[in-house]
Amino acid sequence: MKKFPKDFLWGTATSSYQIEGAAKEYGKGPSIWDAFCNIPGRVHNAETGEIACDHYHRYKEDIQLMKEMGVKAYRFSIAWARILPEGKGKVNEEGIQFYSDLIDELLNADIVPWVTLYHWDLPLALQLEEDGWLGKSIIDSFADYADLCFSRFGDRVKNWITLNEPWVASILGYGQGVFAPGRKSNSEPYMAAHNLILAHAKAVHVYRESYSYQRGQIGITNNCDWREPLTNSQEDQQAAERALEFFLAWFADPIYKGDYPEVMKERLGERLPVFTPEEKKIIKGTSDFFGLNHYTTMYAAQASGEKKEISVHGNGGISEDQEVDLSLDENWDVTLMDWAVVPWGCKKLLKWIDERYDKPNIYITENGCAYSDELVDGKVEDTNRVNFYKGYLEACEEAISEGVQLKGYFAWSFMDNFEWASGYEKRFGLHYVDFKTLKRIPKKSALWFREVTAANSVDF
Ligand code: GAL
């Protein structure tokens, strides 16, 4: 039995496009994901988030289920196009009302809202008319949208996350083209990332300058896998370090240290945009906590020279820029995403962050796994998921006991949902969703989580 610190924050997470549905209703404008889903061949089985889990109409029932799980916090995202259908300008009051009601319902249930402002569903108008994250005007548009959210919800929301996983938005959206807006380039990801970082920083300044009286905290959530050197050779060790820098330090270094990692500047030359001295100052220090989404681990080695296809789920980034070959250990279990289950990688990553960024307060804002869960006699026996969570939470507990300032953990996801380009087949939820009837059924893992949150401990 391992006890977690008294004030450890147990939570669960979702995002707007993956669960809400009502994609064309109640005044919501289209987002890049609404559009992307309609392009043939982009999403598994041509599925879309048009109905998703119908959370828009069922949020009360969902919050009741969260309460039963005993979570203290719920992380969700606001669909920008639901409250600003064109991304800027006219406000859709019906959208504001929806999130306002959701927040009130959470507070009534004693669940603390953690709100992500951007979880990839960019208003389509901003993509078509202003070039999405490649255009400079997005920085002000995002800051204005954030301002609107702080002003309407900030009296009740005290925990803000500006961006979810800018790495994914940049690499999968602008590099590999497998996520919206579906662009393929070896330079656009670096430009999109640059504007994402500047937009994040500007929103944080809006919060700190105009809303400090609300006494909340604001930060960013980045994603990173662990990269373990394939061998002890100096080359492979450097390759693993380089891979982490291209993955996480790309976004975290500007925020914690004021600029991109040297290794990226050296290798990318003109493809890496440059921050002005003024911008560096604006960006540095713009995260009150270190938000981390973590799912898996791979081995990293100095590239052998032969060209290798990096799978989308390999999270490799632009591999030729890094000269890193990634691989898996054949003894590792993998989930339905083909992501390896390696809890010690989580611990190593937490320690890497702790050291590189000088002991920040870390929140794991996502961790979880997809399996092909089945409903049998009204139950889902997802023992594999319970074991996954046990392993990763044990790694978290070890990191905490070795001094890492890990303050909370949000399980991804509260319920099965629209898993982006993979559609509905990949089930990440603690609750099973029958996508025909939209009925929710707590899986074994949800019942297990209830015990964990109640005892504030895990029986490893
Ligand atoms: C994250 C993302 C989530 C969810 C999860 C599982 O990258 O933030 O929206 O899809 O991965 O793939």
CSV table of C-alpha atoms and ligand atoms in Angstrom, one decimal:
chain,number,residue,atom,x,y,z
A,1,MET,CA,0.0,0.0,0.0
A,2,LYS,CA,1.5,3.3,-1.0
A,3,LYS,CA,0.0,6.5,0.3
A,4,PHE,CA,0.0,9.6,-1.8
A,5,PRO,CA,0.6,13.1,-0.3
A,6,LYS,CA,-2.4,14.4,1.5
A,7,ASP,CA,-3.3,17.1,-1.0
A,8,PHE,CA,-2.5,15.0,-4.1
A,9,LEU,CA,-5.0,16.0,-6.8
A,10,TRP,CA,-6.8,13.0,-8.4
A,11,GLY,CA,-8.5,13.9,-11.6
A,12,THR,CA,-9.8,12.7,-15.0
A,13,ALA,CA,-9.7,14.4,-18.3
A,14,THR,CA,-11.5,14.9,-21.7
A,15,SER,CA,-11.5,17.4,-24.5
A,16,SER,CA,-14.3,19.2,-26.3
A,17,TYR,CA,-14.2,17.7,-29.8
A,18,GLN,CA,-13.7,14.2,-28.5
A,19,ILE,CA,-16.9,14.1,-26.3
A,20,GLU,CA,-19.3,17.0,-26.8
A,21,GLY,CA,-21.1,16.3,-30.1
A,22,ALA,CA,-23.6,19.1,-31.0
A,23,ALA,CA,-20.9,20.1,-33.4
A,24,LYS,CA,-23.2,22.1,-35.7
A,25,GLU,CA,-25.8,23.1,-33.1
A,26,TYR,CA,-26.6,25.9,-30.7
A,27,GLY,CA,-24.6,28.5,-32.7
A,28,LYS,CA,-21.3,26.7,-32.7
A,29,GLY,CA,-19.1,27.5,-35.7
A,30,PRO,CA,-17.1,24.8,-37.5
A,31,SER,CA,-13.6,23.9,-36.4
A,32,ILE,CA,-10.7,22.4,-38.4
A,33,TRP,CA,-11.6,19.0,-37.0
A,34,ASP,CA,-15.2,19.2,-38.3
A,35,ALA,CA,-13.7,19.9,-41.7
A,36,PHE,CA,-10.8,17.4,-41.5
A,37,CYS,CA,-13.3,14.6,-40.6
A,38,ASN,CA,-15.1,15.2,-43.8
A,39,ILE,CA,-12.1,14.7,-46.0
A,40,PRO,CA,-12.2,11.1,-47.3
A,41,GLY,CA,-9.5,8.8,-45.8
A,42,ARG,CA,-8.4,11.0,-43.0
A,43,VAL,CA,-10.2,9.4,-40.1
A,44,HIS,CA,-10.8,5.7,-39.5
A,45,ASN,CA,-14.1,4.6,-40.9
A,46,ALA,CA,-14.9,8.2,-41.8
A,47,GLU,CA,-16.0,8.8,-38.3
A,48,THR,CA,-16.5,12.3,-36.9
A,49,GLY,CA,-17.2,14.1,-33.6
A,50,GLU,CA,-20.5,15.3,-34.7
A,51,ILE,CA,-22.3,13.3,-32.0
A,52,ALA,CA,-19.4,11.8,-30.1
A,53,CYS,CA,-20.5,11.0,-26.6
A,54,ASP,CA,-23.2,13.6,-26.7
A,55,HIS,CA,-21.7,15.1,-23.6
A,56,TYR,CA,-23.3,18.5,-24.5
A,57,HIS,CA,-26.7,17.0,-23.6
A,58,ARG,CA,-25.5,14.6,-20.9
A,59,TYR,CA,-23.0,16.6,-18.9
A,60,LYS,CA,-25.0,16.3,-15.7
A,61,GLU,CA,-25.0,12.5,-15.9
A,62,ASP,CA,-21.3,12.6,-16.6
A,63,ILE,CA,-20.5,14.8,-13.6
A,64,GLN,CA,-22.6,12.4,-11.5
A,65,LEU,CA,-20.4,9.5,-12.6
A,66,MET,CA,-17.2,11.6,-11.9
A,67,LYS,CA,-18.5,12.2,-8.4
A,68,GLU,CA,-19.0,8.5,-7.9
A,69,MET,CA,-15.4,8.0,-9.0
A,70,GLY,CA,-14.4,10.3,-6.2
A,71,VAL,CA,-12.2,12.6,-8.4
A,72,LYS,CA,-11.3,16.0,-7.0
A,73,ALA,CA,-10.7,17.6,-10.4
A,74,TYR,CA,-12.0,17.4,-13.9
A,75,ARG,CA,-9.9,18.6,-16.9
A,76,PHE,CA,-12.0,19.6,-19.9
A,77,SER,CA,-11.5,21.9,-22.9
A,78,ILE,CA,-13.5,24.8,-24.3
A,79,ALA,CA,-14.4,24.6,-28.0
A,80,TRP,CA,-13.2,28.0,-29.2
A,81,ALA,CA,-15.7,27.9,-32.1
A,82,ARG,CA,-18.6,27.2,-29.7
A,83,ILE,CA,-18.2,30.6,-28.0
A,84,LEU,CA,-16.6,32.5,-30.9
A,85,PRO,CA,-18.1,30.8,-34.0
A,86,GLU,CA,-15.7,32.7,-36.3
A,87,GLY,CA,-12.8,32.6,-33.9
A,88,LYS,CA,-13.1,36.3,-33.1
A,89,GLY,CA,-15.7,39.0,-33.1
A,90,LYS,CA,-19.3,38.0,-32.3
A,91,VAL,CA,-19.8,36.0,-29.1
A,92,ASN,CA,-22.2,33.0,-29.1
A,93,GLU,CA,-23.9,33.4,-25.7
A,94,GLU,CA,-25.5,30.0,-25.9
A,95,GLY,CA,-22.0,28.5,-26.0
A,96,ILE,CA,-20.9,30.6,-23.0
A,97,GLN,CA,-24.0,29.4,-21.1
A,98,PHE,CA,-23.1,25.8,-21.8
A,99,TYR,CA,-19.7,26.1,-20.2
A,100,SER,CA,-21.0,28.2,-17.4
A,101,ASP,CA,-23.6,25.6,-16.5
A,102,LEU,CA,-21.0,22.8,-16.8
A,103,ILE,CA,-18.7,24.7,-14.4
A,104,ASP,CA,-21.5,25.3,-11.9
A,105,GLU,CA,-22.5,21.7,-12.0
A,106,LEU,CA,-18.9,20.7,-11.3
A,107,LEU,CA,-18.6,23.0,-8.4
A,108,ASN,CA,-21.9,21.8,-6.9
A,109,ALA,CA,-20.4,18.3,-7.1
A,110,ASP,CA,-17.3,19.5,-5.3
A,111,ILE,CA,-15.2,18.9,-8.4
A,112,VAL,CA,-12.6,21.5,-9.3
A,113,PRO,CA,-12.6,22.5,-13.0
A,114,TRP,CA,-9.3,22.5,-14.8
A,115,VAL,CA,-9.9,24.2,-18.1
A,116,THR,CA,-7.9,23.9,-21.3
A,117,LEU,CA,-8.4,26.7,-23.7
A,118,TYR,CA,-7.1,25.0,-26.8
A,119,HIS,CA,-7.3,21.2,-27.4
A,120,TRP,CA,-6.8,21.4,-31.2
A,121,ASP,CA,-10.3,22.4,-32.4
A,122,LEU,CA,-9.3,25.7,-34.0
A,123,PRO,CA,-12.2,27.7,-35.5
A,124,LEU,CA,-12.2,26.9,-39.2
A,125,ALA,CA,-12.5,30.6,-40.1
A,126,LEU,CA,-9.1,31.3,-38.6
A,127,GLN,CA,-7.6,28.4,-40.6
A,128,LEU,CA,-9.1,29.5,-43.9
A,129,GLU,CA,-8.8,33.2,-43.6
A,130,GLU,CA,-5.7,33.7,-41.5
A,131,ASP,CA,-3.6,30.6,-42.1
A,132,GLY,CA,-4.2,29.0,-38.7
A,133,TRP,CA,-1.1,28.7,-36.6
A,134,LEU,CA,1.1,29.8,-39.4
A,135,GLY,CA,-0.2,33.3,-39.4
A,136,LYS,CA,0.9,36.0,-36.9
A,137,SER,CA,-2.6,37.2,-36.3
A,138,ILE,CA,-3.4,34.0,-34.4
A,139,ILE,CA,-1.4,35.3,-31.5
A,140,ASP,CA,-3.8,38.2,-30.8
A,141,SER,CA,-6.9,36.1,-31.7
A,142,PHE,CA,-5.9,33.5,-29.1
A,143,ALA,CA,-5.2,36.1,-26.5
A,144,ASP,CA,-8.6,37.8,-27.1
A,145,TYR,CA,-10.4,34.4,-26.9
A,146,ALA,CA,-8.5,33.7,-23.6
A,147,ASP,CA,-9.5,37.1,-22.3
A,148,LEU,CA,-13.2,36.3,-23.0
A,149,CYS,CA,-12.9,33.0,-21.1
A,150,PHE,CA,-11.2,34.6,-18.1
A,151,SER,CA,-13.8,37.3,-18.0
A,152,ARG,CA,-16.8,34.9,-18.2
A,153,PHE,CA,-15.6,31.9,-16.3
A,154,GLY,CA,-12.6,33.1,-14.2
A,155,ASP,CA,-14.8,33.9,-11.2
A,156,ARG,CA,-15.2,30.2,-10.8
A,157,VAL,CA,-12.3,28.6,-12.7
A,158,LYS,CA,-9.0,28.9,-10.9
A,159,ASN,CA,-6.9,26.5,-13.0
A,160,TRP,CA,-6.2,27.3,-16.6
A,161,ILE,CA,-4.2,25.4,-19.3
A,162,THR,CA,-3.5,27.5,-22.4
A,163,LEU,CA,-2.6,24.8,-24.9
A,164,ASN,CA,-2.8,21.1,-25.0
A,165,GLU,CA,0.2,19.4,-26.6
A,166,PRO,CA,1.5,22.0,-29.0
A,167,TRP,CA,3.9,19.3,-30.2
A,168,VAL,CA,1.0,17.3,-31.6
A,169,ALA,CA,-0.7,20.4,-33.1
A,170,SER,CA,2.7,21.2,-34.8
A,171,ILE,CA,4.1,17.8,-35.8
A,172,LEU,CA,0.9,15.8,-36.6
A,173,GLY,CA,-1.0,18.9,-37.9
A,174,TYR,CA,1.7,20.6,-39.9
A,175,GLY,CA,4.4,18.1,-40.4
A,176,GLN,CA,3.0,14.6,-40.9
A,177,GLY,CA,-0.5,15.9,-41.9
A,178,VAL,CA,-2.3,13.1,-40.1
A,179,PHE,CA,-4.2,15.5,-37.8
A,180,ALA,CA,-6.1,18.7,-38.8
A,181,PRO,CA,-5.3,20.8,-40.7
A,182,GLY,CA,-3.5,18.0,-42.5
A,183,ARG,CA,-0.5,19.8,-43.8
A,184,LYS,CA,2.8,18.1,-44.6
A,185,SER,CA,6.0,20.1,-44.4
A,186,ASN,CA,9.4,20.0,-42.8
A,187,SER,CA,9.4,23.7,-41.9
A,188,GLU,CA,5.8,24.6,-41.1
A,189,PRO,CA,5.8,22.7,-37.8
A,190,TYR,CA,8.5,25.0,-36.5
A,191,MET,CA,6.6,28.1,-37.5
A,192,ALA,CA,3.3,26.8,-36.1
A,193,ALA,CA,5.1,25.9,-32.8
A,194,HIS,CA,6.7,29.4,-32.7
A,195,ASN,CA,3.3,31.0,-32.9
A,196,LEU,CA,1.7,28.6,-30.4
A,197,ILE,CA,4.4,29.5,-27.9
A,198,LEU,CA,3.9,33.2,-28.5
A,199,ALA,CA,0.1,32.9,-28.3
A,200,HIS,CA,0.4,30.9,-25.0
A,201,ALA,CA,2.7,33.6,-23.5
A,202,LYS,CA,0.4,36.4,-24.6
A,203,ALA,CA,-2.6,34.7,-23.0
A,204,VAL,CA,-0.7,34.2,-19.8
A,205,HIS,CA,0.1,37.9,-19.7
A,206,VAL,CA,-3.5,38.8,-20.2
A,207,TYR,CA,-4.4,36.7,-17.2
A,208,ARG,CA,-1.6,38.0,-15.0
A,209,GLU,CA,-2.2,41.6,-16.0
A,210,SER,CA,-6.0,41.8,-16.0
A,211,TYR,CA,-7.2,38.9,-13.9
A,212,SER,CA,-4.8,38.4,-11.1
A,213,TYR,CA,-7.6,39.4,-8.7
A,214,GLN,CA,-9.2,36.0,-9.6
A,215,ARG,CA,-6.2,34.3,-7.9
A,216,GLY,CA,-5.9,31.4,-10.2
A,217,GLN,CA,-3.0,29.6,-11.7
A,218,ILE,CA,-2.2,29.2,-15.4
A,219,GLY,CA,0.2,27.0,-17.4
A,220,ILE,CA,0.7,24.9,-20.5
A,221,THR,CA,0.4,21.2,-21.0
A,222,ASN,CA,3.1,19.5,-23.1
A,223,ASN,CA,3.4,15.9,-24.1
A,224,CYS,CA,6.5,13.8,-24.0
A,225,ASP,CA,7.4,10.1,-24.2
A,226,TRP,CA,10.5,8.8,-22.5
A,227,ARG,CA,13.5,8.1,-24.7
A,228,GLU,CA,15.8,5.5,-23.3
A,229,PRO,CA,19.3,5.1,-24.9
A,230,LEU,CA,19.4,1.8,-26.8
A,231,THR,CA,22.9,1.1,-25.6
A,232,ASN,CA,25.4,2.7,-23.2
A,233,SER,CA,27.4,4.2,-26.1
A,234,GLN,CA,27.9,7.9,-25.8
A,235,GLU,CA,26.3,8.3,-29.3
A,236,ASP,CA,23.1,6.6,-28.2
A,237,GLN,CA,23.0,8.5,-24.9
A,238,GLN,CA,23.3,11.8,-26.9
A,239,ALA,CA,20.6,10.6,-29.3
A,240,ALA,CA,18.2,9.9,-26.5
A,241,GLU,CA,18.9,13.3,-24.9
A,242,ARG,CA,18.5,15.0,-28.3
A,243,ALA,CA,15.2,13.3,-28.9
A,244,LEU,CA,13.9,14.6,-25.6
A,245,GLU,CA,15.1,18.1,-26.5
A,246,PHE,CA,13.3,18.0,-29.8
A,247,PHE,CA,10.2,16.7,-28.2
A,248,LEU,CA,9.7,18.5,-24.9
A,249,ALA,CA,12.5,21.1,-24.5
A,250,TRP,CA,11.3,22.6,-27.9
A,251,PHE,CA,8.3,24.0,-25.9
A,252,ALA,CA,9.5,23.9,-22.3
A,253,ASP,CA,12.9,25.6,-22.7
A,254,PRO,CA,11.5,28.9,-24.1
A,255,ILE,CA,9.1,29.0,-21.2
A,256,TYR,CA,11.5,27.9,-18.4
A,257,LYS,CA,14.8,29.1,-19.9
A,258,GLY,CA,13.9,31.8,-22.4
A,259,ASP,CA,14.9,30.2,-25.7
A,260,TYR,CA,14.9,27.0,-27.9
A,261,PRO,CA,17.5,24.3,-27.1
A,262,GLU,CA,20.9,24.9,-28.7
A,263,VAL,CA,20.8,21.5,-30.4
A,264,MET,CA,17.6,22.6,-32.3
A,265,LYS,CA,19.2,25.9,-33.4
A,266,GLU,CA,22.3,24.1,-34.6
A,267,ARG,CA,20.4,21.5,-36.6
A,268,LEU,CA,17.5,23.5,-38.0
A,269,GLY,CA,19.3,26.7,-39.1
A,270,GLU,CA,16.8,29.0,-40.8
A,271,ARG,CA,13.9,26.6,-40.4
A,272,LEU,CA,13.7,27.5,-36.7
A,273,PRO,CA,12.2,30.9,-36.2
A,274,VAL,CA,14.1,33.2,-33.9
A,275,PHE,CA,12.6,34.9,-30.8
A,276,THR,CA,13.5,38.6,-30.5
A,277,PRO,CA,15.0,39.6,-27.1
A,278,GLU,CA,11.7,41.2,-26.2
A,279,GLU,CA,9.8,38.0,-27.0
A,280,LYS,CA,12.2,35.9,-25.0
A,281,LYS,CA,11.4,38.1,-21.9
A,282,ILE,CA,7.7,37.8,-22.6
A,283,ILE,CA,7.7,34.0,-22.9
A,284,LYS,CA,10.1,33.2,-20.0
A,285,GLY,CA,8.3,32.3,-16.8
A,286,THR,CA,4.8,31.9,-18.3
A,287,SER,CA,3.8,28.7,-16.6
A,288,ASP,CA,2.7,28.4,-13.0
A,289,PHE,CA,3.0,24.6,-13.2
A,290,PHE,CA,4.4,22.0,-15.5
A,291,GLY,CA,1.5,20.2,-17.3
A,292,LEU,CA,2.6,16.8,-18.7
A,293,ASN,CA,0.8,14.3,-20.9
A,294,HIS,CA,2.7,11.1,-20.9
A,295,TYR,CA,1.9,7.8,-22.6
A,296,THR,CA,4.9,5.7,-23.6
A,297,THR,CA,8.6,5.0,-24.0
A,298,MET,CA,10.9,4.1,-26.9
A,299,TYR,CA,14.5,3.3,-27.3
A,300,ALA,CA,16.6,5.9,-29.0
A,301,ALA,CA,19.8,5.4,-31.0
A,302,GLN,CA,22.1,7.4,-33.2
A,303,ALA,CA,20.5,7.1,-36.7
A,304,SER,CA,22.1,4.4,-38.8
A,305,GLY,CA,21.7,6.3,-42.0
A,306,GLU,CA,19.0,4.2,-43.7
A,307,LYS,CA,15.8,6.0,-44.1
A,308,LYS,CA,13.1,4.7,-41.8
A,309,GLU,CA,9.4,5.3,-41.8
A,310,ILE,CA,8.5,6.6,-38.4
A,311,SER,CA,5.0,5.6,-37.5
A,312,VAL,CA,2.6,8.3,-36.5
A,313,HIS,CA,2.2,6.8,-33.0
A,314,GLY,CA,6.0,6.6,-32.8
A,315,ASN,CA,5.8,10.3,-31.9
A,316,GLY,CA,9.1,10.7,-33.6
A,317,GLY,CA,8.9,14.3,-34.7
A,318,ILE,CA,10.8,15.2,-37.8
A,319,SER,CA,13.3,12.3,-37.6
A,320,GLU,CA,15.9,13.5,-40.1
A,321,ASP,CA,16.3,16.7,-38.1
A,322,GLN,CA,17.2,14.7,-35.1
A,323,GLU,CA,19.1,11.7,-36.5
A,324,VAL,CA,17.6,9.4,-34.0
A,325,ASP,CA,16.4,5.9,-34.7
A,326,LEU,CA,13.5,4.8,-32.4
A,327,SER,CA,12.6,1.2,-31.5
A,328,LEU,CA,10.7,-0.9,-29.1
A,329,ASP,CA,11.8,-3.8,-26.9
A,330,GLU,CA,10.0,-6.9,-28.0
A,331,ASN,CA,9.4,-7.9,-24.4
A,332,TRP,CA,7.3,-4.8,-23.7
A,333,ASP,CA,3.5,-5.1,-23.7
A,334,VAL,CA,1.8,-2.7,-26.1
A,335,THR,CA,-1.6,-1.2,-26.0
A,336,LEU,CA,-4.1,-1.0,-28.9
A,337,MET,CA,-2.3,2.2,-30.0
A,338,ASP,CA,0.9,0.1,-30.2
A,339,TRP,CA,2.3,2.2,-27.4
A,340,ALA,CA,4.6,0.3,-25.1
A,341,VAL,CA,3.7,0.0,-21.4
A,342,VAL,CA,6.9,1.1,-19.6
A,343,PRO,CA,6.1,2.6,-16.2
A,344,TRP,CA,9.8,3.2,-15.4
A,345,GLY,CA,10.0,5.5,-18.4
A,346,CYS,CA,7.4,7.7,-16.7
A,347,LYS,CA,9.6,7.9,-13.6
A,348,LYS,CA,12.7,8.7,-15.6
A,349,LEU,CA,10.9,11.5,-17.5
A,350,LEU,CA,9.6,13.0,-14.3
A,351,LYS,CA,13.1,13.1,-12.9
A,352,TRP,CA,14.4,14.6,-16.2
A,353,ILE,CA,11.9,17.4,-16.0
A,354,ASP,CA,12.6,17.9,-12.3
A,355,GLU,CA,16.2,18.4,-12.9
A,356,ARG,CA,16.2,20.4,-16.2
A,357,TYR,CA,13.5,22.8,-15.1
A,358,ASP,CA,14.5,23.2,-11.4
A,359,LYS,CA,11.9,21.3,-9.5
A,360,PRO,CA,8.7,22.7,-10.9
A,361,ASN,CA,5.3,21.6,-9.6
A,362,ILE,CA,4.2,19.0,-12.1
A,363,TYR,CA,0.7,17.8,-12.9
A,364,ILE,CA,0.3,14.8,-15.1
A,365,THR,CA,-2.7,16.1,-17.1
A,366,GLU,CA,-3.1,12.9,-19.1
A,367,ASN,CA,-1.9,9.3,-18.8
A,368,GLY,CA,-3.9,6.2,-19.9
A,369,CYS,CA,-4.2,3.4,-22.4
A,370,ALA,CA,-6.4,2.1,-25.2
A,371,TYR,CA,-7.7,-1.4,-25.3
A,372,SER,CA,-10.4,-3.1,-27.3
A,373,ASP,CA,-12.8,-3.3,-24.3
A,374,GLU,CA,-15.9,-5.4,-24.5
A,375,LEU,CA,-19.1,-5.3,-22.7
A,376,VAL,CA,-19.9,-8.7,-21.3
A,377,ASP,CA,-23.0,-9.2,-19.2
A,378,GLY,CA,-23.2,-5.5,-18.6
A,379,LYS,CA,-19.6,-5.3,-17.4
A,380,VAL,CA,-16.2,-4.4,-18.7
A,381,GLU,CA,-13.4,-6.3,-17.1
A,382,ASP,CA,-10.5,-4.1,-18.2
A,383,THR,CA,-7.9,-5.7,-15.9
A,384,ASN,CA,-5.2,-4.7,-18.4
A,385,ARG,CA,-6.1,-1.0,-17.8
A,386,VAL,CA,-6.1,-1.5,-14.0
A,387,ASN,CA,-2.6,-3.0,-14.3
A,388,PHE,CA,-1.5,-0.1,-16.5
A,389,TYR,CA,-2.6,2.5,-14.0
A,390,LYS,CA,-1.1,0.5,-11.1
A,391,GLY,CA,2.3,0.5,-12.9
A,392,TYR,CA,2.3,4.1,-13.8
A,393,LEU,CA,1.0,5.3,-10.4
A,394,GLU,CA,3.7,3.2,-8.7
A,395,ALA,CA,6.3,5.0,-10.9
A,396,CYS,CA,4.7,8.4,-9.9
A,397,GLU,CA,4.8,7.5,-6.2
A,398,GLU,CA,8.5,6.5,-6.5
A,399,ALA,CA,9.3,9.8,-8.2
A,400,ILE,CA,7.4,11.7,-5.4
A,401,SER,CA,9.3,9.8,-2.7
A,402,GLU,CA,12.6,10.8,-4.5
A,403,GLY,CA,11.7,14.4,-4.3
A,404,VAL,CA,9.9,15.2,-7.6
A,405,GLN,CA,7.1,17.8,-7.0
A,406,LEU,CA,4.3,15.8,-8.7
A,407,LYS,CA,1.1,17.4,-7.4
A,408,GLY,CA,-1.6,15.6,-9.3
A,409,TYR,CA,-2.6,13.0,-11.9
A,410,PHE,CA,-5.5,13.1,-14.4
A,411,ALA,CA,-6.4,9.8,-16.0
A,412,TRP,CA,-7.1,9.9,-19.7
A,413,SER,CA,-9.9,9.5,-20.2
A,414,PHE,CA,-13.1,9.8,-18.2
A,415,MET,CA,-14.9,7.9,-20.9
A,416,ASP,CA,-14.4,6.3,-24.3
A,417,ASN,CA,-14.5,9.0,-27.0
A,418,PHE,CA,-13.5,10.1,-30.5
A,419,GLU,CA,-9.8,9.3,-30.6
A,420,TRP,CA,-9.0,11.7,-33.4
A,421,ALA,CA,-7.8,10.0,-36.6
A,422,SER,CA,-8.3,6.6,-35.0
A,423,GLY,CA,-12.1,7.2,-34.6
A,424,TYR,CA,-14.0,5.3,-32.0
A,425,GLU,CA,-12.3,1.9,-32.0
A,426,LYS,CA,-9.5,2.9,-29.6
A,427,ARG,CA,-11.1,3.0,-26.2
A,428,PHE,CA,-9.2,5.0,-23.6
A,429,GLY,CA,-12.1,5.5,-21.1
A,430,LEU,CA,-12.6,4.5,-17.5
A,431,HIS,CA,-16.2,4.5,-18.6
A,432,TYR,CA,-17.4,2.4,-21.5
A,433,VAL,CA,-19.6,4.2,-24.0
A,434,ASP,CA,-22.0,2.3,-26.1
A,435,PHE,CA,-21.9,4.5,-29.2
A,436,LYS,CA,-25.3,3.3,-30.4
A,437,THR,CA,-27.3,4.0,-27.3
A,438,LEU,CA,-24.7,6.4,-25.7
A,439,LYS,CA,-25.1,4.7,-22.4
A,440,ARG,CA,-22.1,5.0,-20.1
A,441,ILE,CA,-21.0,2.0,-18.0
A,442,PRO,CA,-18.2,2.2,-15.4
A,443,LYS,CA,-15.4,-0.2,-16.3
A,444,LYS,CA,-13.6,-2.2,-13.7
A,445,SER,CA,-10.9,0.6,-13.9
A,446,ALA,CA,-13.4,3.2,-12.9
A,447,LEU,CA,-14.5,1.2,-9.9
A,448,TRP,CA,-10.8,0.7,-9.0
A,449,PHE,CA,-10.2,4.4,-9.2
A,450,ARG,CA,-12.9,5.0,-6.8
A,451,GLU,CA,-11.0,3.0,-4.2
A,452,VAL,CA,-7.8,4.8,-5.0
A,453,THR,CA,-9.3,8.2,-4.6
A,454,ALA,CA,-11.1,7.3,-1.4
A,455,ALA,CA,-8.0,5.8,0.2
A,456,ASN,CA,-5.5,8.2,-1.4
A,457,SER,CA,-3.3,5.2,-1.9
A,458,VAL,CA,-2.7,2.5,-4.3
A,459,ASP,CA,-2.2,-1.2,-3.5
A,460,PHE,CA,0.7,-2.1,-5.9
B,1,GAL,C1,-3.3,13.0,-26.3
B,1,GAL,C2,-4.4,13.9,-26.5
B,1,GAL,C3,-5.8,13.4,-26.1
B,1,GAL,C4,-5.9,11.9,-26.4
B,1,GAL,C5,-4.7,11.1,-26.0
B,1,GAL,C6,-4.8,9.7,-26.4
B,1,GAL,O1,-2.3,13.2,-27.2
B,1,GAL,O2,-4.2,15.1,-25.8
B,1,GAL,O3,-6.7,14.2,-26.8
B,1,GAL,O4,-6.4,11.7,-27.7
B,1,GAL,O5,-3.6,11.7,-26.5
B,1,GAL,O6,-4.3,9.4,-27.7
